[in-house]
mmCIF file of C-alpha atoms in Angstrom:
data_model
loop_
_atom_site.group_PDB
_atom_site.id
_atom_site.type_symbol
_atom_site.label_atom_id
_atom_site.label_comp_id
_atom_site.label_asym_id
_atom_site.label_seq_id
_atom_site.Cartn_x
_atom_site.Cartn_y
_atom_site.Cartn_z
ATOM 1 C CA MET A 174 33.166 -36.244 -49.345
ATOM 2 C CA ILE A 175 30.674 -34.440 -51.599
ATOM 3 C CA LYS A 176 27.575 -36.582 -52.136
ATOM 4 C CA GLY A 177 25.866 -34.513 -54.844
ATOM 5 C CA LEU A 178 23.891 -31.389 -55.671
ATOM 6 C CA ALA A 179 20.934 -30.678 -53.361
ATOM 7 C CA ILE A 180 19.746 -27.192 -54.424
ATOM 8 C CA GLY A 181 20.166 -25.296 -57.680
ATOM 9 C CA THR A 182 19.272 -21.625 -58.146
ATOM 10 C CA VAL A 183 16.861 -20.325 -60.759
ATOM 11 C CA TRP A 184 16.748 -16.526 -60.841
ATOM 12 C CA VAL A 185 13.174 -15.252 -61.152
ATOM 13 C CA LEU A 186 11.611 -11.822 -61.472
ATOM 14 C CA ASP A 187 8.527 -12.520 -59.307
ATOM 15 C CA GLN A 188 8.540 -15.361 -56.788
ATOM 16 C CA GLU A 189 4.769 -15.704 -56.513
ATOM 17 C CA ARG A 190 4.364 -15.947 -60.301
ATOM 18 C CA ALA A 191 7.295 -18.385 -60.442
ATOM 19 C CA LYS A 192 5.756 -20.524 -57.690
ATOM 20 C CA GLU A 193 2.528 -20.697 -59.681
ATOM 21 C CA PHE A 194 4.378 -21.535 -62.922
ATOM 22 C CA TYR A 195 6.544 -24.297 -61.457
ATOM 23 C CA THR A 196 3.742 -25.906 -59.430
ATOM 24 C CA GLU A 197 0.668 -25.427 -61.617
ATOM 25 C CA LYS A 198 2.219 -25.658 -65.079
ATOM 26 C CA LEU A 199 5.218 -27.942 -64.551
ATOM 27 C CA GLY A 200 3.704 -30.006 -61.730
ATOM 28 C CA PHE A 201 6.515 -29.470 -59.223
ATOM 29 C CA GLU A 202 5.826 -29.385 -55.491
ATOM 30 C CA VAL A 203 6.752 -26.643 -53.025
ATOM 31 C CA ARG A 204 9.469 -27.894 -50.688
ATOM 32 C CA MET A 205 10.132 -24.737 -48.669
ATOM 33 C CA ASP A 206 8.475 -21.318 -48.526
ATOM 34 C CA MET A 207 9.599 -19.093 -45.687
ATOM 35 C CA THR A 208 11.069 -15.668 -45.006
ATOM 36 C CA ILE A 209 14.536 -15.467 -43.502
ATOM 37 C CA GLY A 210 15.466 -12.325 -41.574
ATOM 38 C CA GLY A 211 12.108 -10.862 -40.587
ATOM 39 C CA ASP A 212 9.232 -9.413 -42.611
ATOM 40 C CA ASP A 213 11.518 -7.615 -45.056
ATOM 41 C CA GLY A 214 13.962 -10.496 -45.299
ATOM 42 C CA MET A 215 14.727 -12.924 -48.071
ATOM 43 C CA ARG A 216 11.990 -15.334 -49.152
ATOM 44 C CA TRP A 217 13.428 -18.847 -49.338
ATOM 45 C CA LEU A 218 11.252 -20.622 -51.900
ATOM 46 C CA THR A 219 12.201 -24.039 -53.243
ATOM 47 C CA VAL A 220 10.363 -26.443 -55.532
ATOM 48 C CA GLY A 221 11.127 -29.859 -56.908
ATOM 49 C CA SER A 222 9.870 -32.774 -58.937
ATOM 50 C CA LYS A 223 7.896 -35.379 -57.005
ATOM 51 C CA ASN A 224 10.085 -37.965 -58.748
ATOM 52 C CA GLN A 225 13.337 -36.457 -57.454
ATOM 53 C CA PRO A 226 13.044 -35.748 -53.714
ATOM 54 C CA ASP A 227 16.778 -35.129 -53.240
ATOM 55 C CA LEU A 228 17.002 -32.112 -55.596
ATOM 56 C CA GLU A 229 15.359 -28.709 -55.177
ATOM 57 C CA LEU A 230 15.303 -25.532 -57.250
ATOM 58 C CA SER A 231 15.550 -22.297 -55.295
ATOM 59 C CA LEU A 232 13.372 -19.690 -57.036
ATOM 60 C CA SER A 233 15.412 -16.644 -56.038
ATOM 61 C CA LEU A 234 14.964 -12.909 -56.500
ATOM 62 C CA PRO A 235 18.270 -11.302 -57.474
ATOM 63 C CA GLY A 236 17.676 -8.300 -55.197
ATOM 64 C CA LYS A 237 17.130 -10.311 -52.011
ATOM 65 C CA SER A 238 19.756 -13.004 -52.317
ATOM 66 C CA GLY A 239 22.993 -11.454 -51.171
ATOM 67 C CA LEU A 240 23.960 -9.893 -54.499
ATOM 68 C CA ASP A 241 25.009 -6.272 -54.475
ATOM 69 C CA GLU A 242 22.571 -3.867 -56.158
ATOM 70 C CA GLU A 243 24.541 -3.563 -59.406
ATOM 71 C CA SER A 244 24.932 -7.335 -59.784
ATOM 72 C CA ALA A 245 21.249 -7.920 -58.967
ATOM 73 C CA GLU A 246 20.235 -5.496 -61.725
ATOM 74 C CA MET A 247 22.509 -7.244 -64.224
ATOM 75 C CA VAL A 248 21.029 -10.654 -63.325
ATOM 76 C CA LYS A 249 17.483 -9.256 -63.656
ATOM 77 C CA LYS A 250 18.306 -7.923 -67.125
ATOM 78 C CA LEU A 251 19.795 -11.262 -68.230
ATOM 79 C CA VAL A 252 16.756 -13.178 -66.951
ATOM 80 C CA ALA A 253 14.299 -10.764 -68.587
ATOM 81 C CA LYS A 254 16.280 -10.939 -71.842
ATOM 82 C CA GLY A 255 15.878 -14.725 -71.835
ATOM 83 C CA VAL A 256 19.544 -15.656 -72.110
ATOM 84 C CA LEU A 257 19.836 -17.882 -69.026
ATOM 85 C CA GLY A 258 19.254 -21.621 -69.345
ATOM 86 C CA PRO A 259 19.284 -23.119 -65.841
ATOM 87 C CA GLY A 260 19.176 -26.745 -66.878
ATOM 88 C CA VAL A 261 17.838 -29.828 -68.586
ATOM 89 C CA LEU A 262 14.679 -31.571 -67.410
ATOM 90 C CA THR A 263 14.295 -35.233 -68.333
ATOM 91 C CA THR A 264 11.181 -37.135 -69.330
ATOM 92 C CA ASP A 265 10.195 -40.547 -70.667
ATOM 93 C CA ASP A 266 7.706 -38.967 -73.120
ATOM 94 C CA VAL A 267 8.902 -35.654 -74.543
ATOM 95 C CA GLN A 268 6.121 -35.465 -77.148
ATOM 96 C CA GLY A 269 3.374 -36.163 -74.598
ATOM 97 C CA ASP A 270 4.826 -33.725 -72.063
ATOM 98 C CA TYR A 271 5.296 -31.106 -74.784
ATOM 99 C CA GLU A 272 1.589 -31.367 -75.669
ATOM 100 C CA ALA A 273 0.456 -31.324 -72.015
ATOM 101 C CA LEU A 274 2.678 -28.389 -71.022
ATOM 102 C CA LYS A 275 1.744 -26.412 -74.131
ATOM 103 C CA ALA A 276 -1.938 -26.930 -73.252
ATOM 104 C CA ARG A 277 -1.201 -25.492 -69.775
ATOM 105 C CA GLY A 278 0.236 -22.339 -71.371
ATOM 106 C CA VAL A 279 3.964 -23.103 -71.272
ATOM 107 C CA GLU A 280 5.787 -21.117 -73.985
ATOM 108 C CA PHE A 281 7.914 -23.404 -76.125
ATOM 109 C CA ILE A 282 10.701 -21.879 -78.192
ATOM 110 C CA GLN A 283 11.485 -25.177 -79.931
ATOM 111 C CA GLU A 284 9.226 -28.117 -80.707
ATOM 112 C CA PRO A 285 10.587 -31.606 -79.972
ATOM 113 C CA GLN A 286 13.527 -32.355 -82.269
ATOM 114 C CA GLU A 287 15.844 -35.333 -82.618
ATOM 115 C CA ARG A 288 19.387 -34.859 -81.325
ATOM 116 C CA PRO A 289 22.298 -37.335 -80.984
ATOM 117 C CA TYR A 290 21.424 -37.804 -77.285
ATOM 118 C CA GLY A 291 17.632 -38.002 -77.669
ATOM 119 C CA THR A 292 14.606 -35.823 -78.380
ATOM 120 C CA GLU A 293 14.615 -32.276 -77.031
ATOM 121 C CA ALA A 294 12.153 -29.398 -76.761
ATOM 122 C CA LEU A 295 12.953 -25.951 -75.332
ATOM 123 C CA PHE A 296 10.625 -23.804 -73.229
ATOM 124 C CA ARG A 297 10.708 -20.631 -71.143
ATOM 125 C CA ASP A 298 9.471 -20.111 -67.614
ATOM 126 C CA ASP A 299 7.429 -17.063 -66.644
ATOM 127 C CA SER A 300 10.594 -14.983 -66.021
ATOM 128 C CA GLY A 301 12.310 -15.790 -69.327
ATOM 129 C CA ASN A 302 14.664 -18.621 -68.271
ATOM 130 C CA TRP A 303 14.834 -21.415 -70.830
ATOM 131 C CA PHE A 304 14.983 -25.125 -70.130
ATOM 132 C CA ALA A 305 15.581 -28.150 -72.305
ATOM 133 C CA LEU A 306 13.021 -30.922 -71.911
ATOM 134 C CA THR A 307 14.798 -34.085 -73.040
ATOM 135 C CA GLN A 308 13.932 -37.720 -73.596
ATOM 136 C CA GLN A 309 17.166 -39.678 -73.730
ATOM 137 C CA SER A 310 17.874 -41.902 -76.709
ATOM 138 C CA ASP A 311 18.077 -45.663 -76.242
ATOM 139 C CA LYS A 312 21.631 -45.240 -77.541
ATOM 140 C CA MET A 313 22.515 -43.037 -74.551
ATOM 141 C CA ASP A 314 24.662 -44.840 -71.996
ATOM 142 C CA MET A 315 24.241 -42.770 -68.824
ATOM 143 C CA SER A 316 27.117 -44.611 -67.148
ATOM 144 C CA LYS A 317 29.264 -42.474 -69.469
ATOM 145 C CA GLY A 318 27.331 -39.255 -68.744
ATOM 146 C CA TRP A 319 25.572 -36.858 -71.126
ATOM 147 C CA GLY A 320 28.677 -36.358 -73.237
ATOM 148 C CA GLU A 321 28.832 -39.794 -74.854
ATOM 149 C CA CYS A 322 26.424 -42.049 -76.714
ATOM 150 C CA ALA A 323 26.809 -45.808 -76.716
ATOM 151 C CA GLU A 324 28.374 -47.287 -79.834
#
């Protein structure tokens, strides 16, 4: 039986820059950093939040991840264009984290704003991917999932 998601992929344009962004600016920790398949092989680089040890993000280069050349180029263009949003990061203090991350040089494309599910800010990573940073509303009943608010 499936137990859950262990690794999600975030396409990046430069793994070393991405490693620096996710660890130094977002405060994630490196979980794995190794090369598979010799010196010219694929770099397997994963990071994750210290508060969530069972979930990792694979910071993957499109050209070294099993995609054919044409597909890798399309993914690179989409990442660089800033149209991919890999996910939602949660926090207990969206305003405080917004201020702290902004001070570390994180580019926000939306200041914290109230939504039906909580307060949300949007930012980009160093490759162009955008993330939502969300503080859930007290009205949010997570037993129902993100799609429903408690009455």
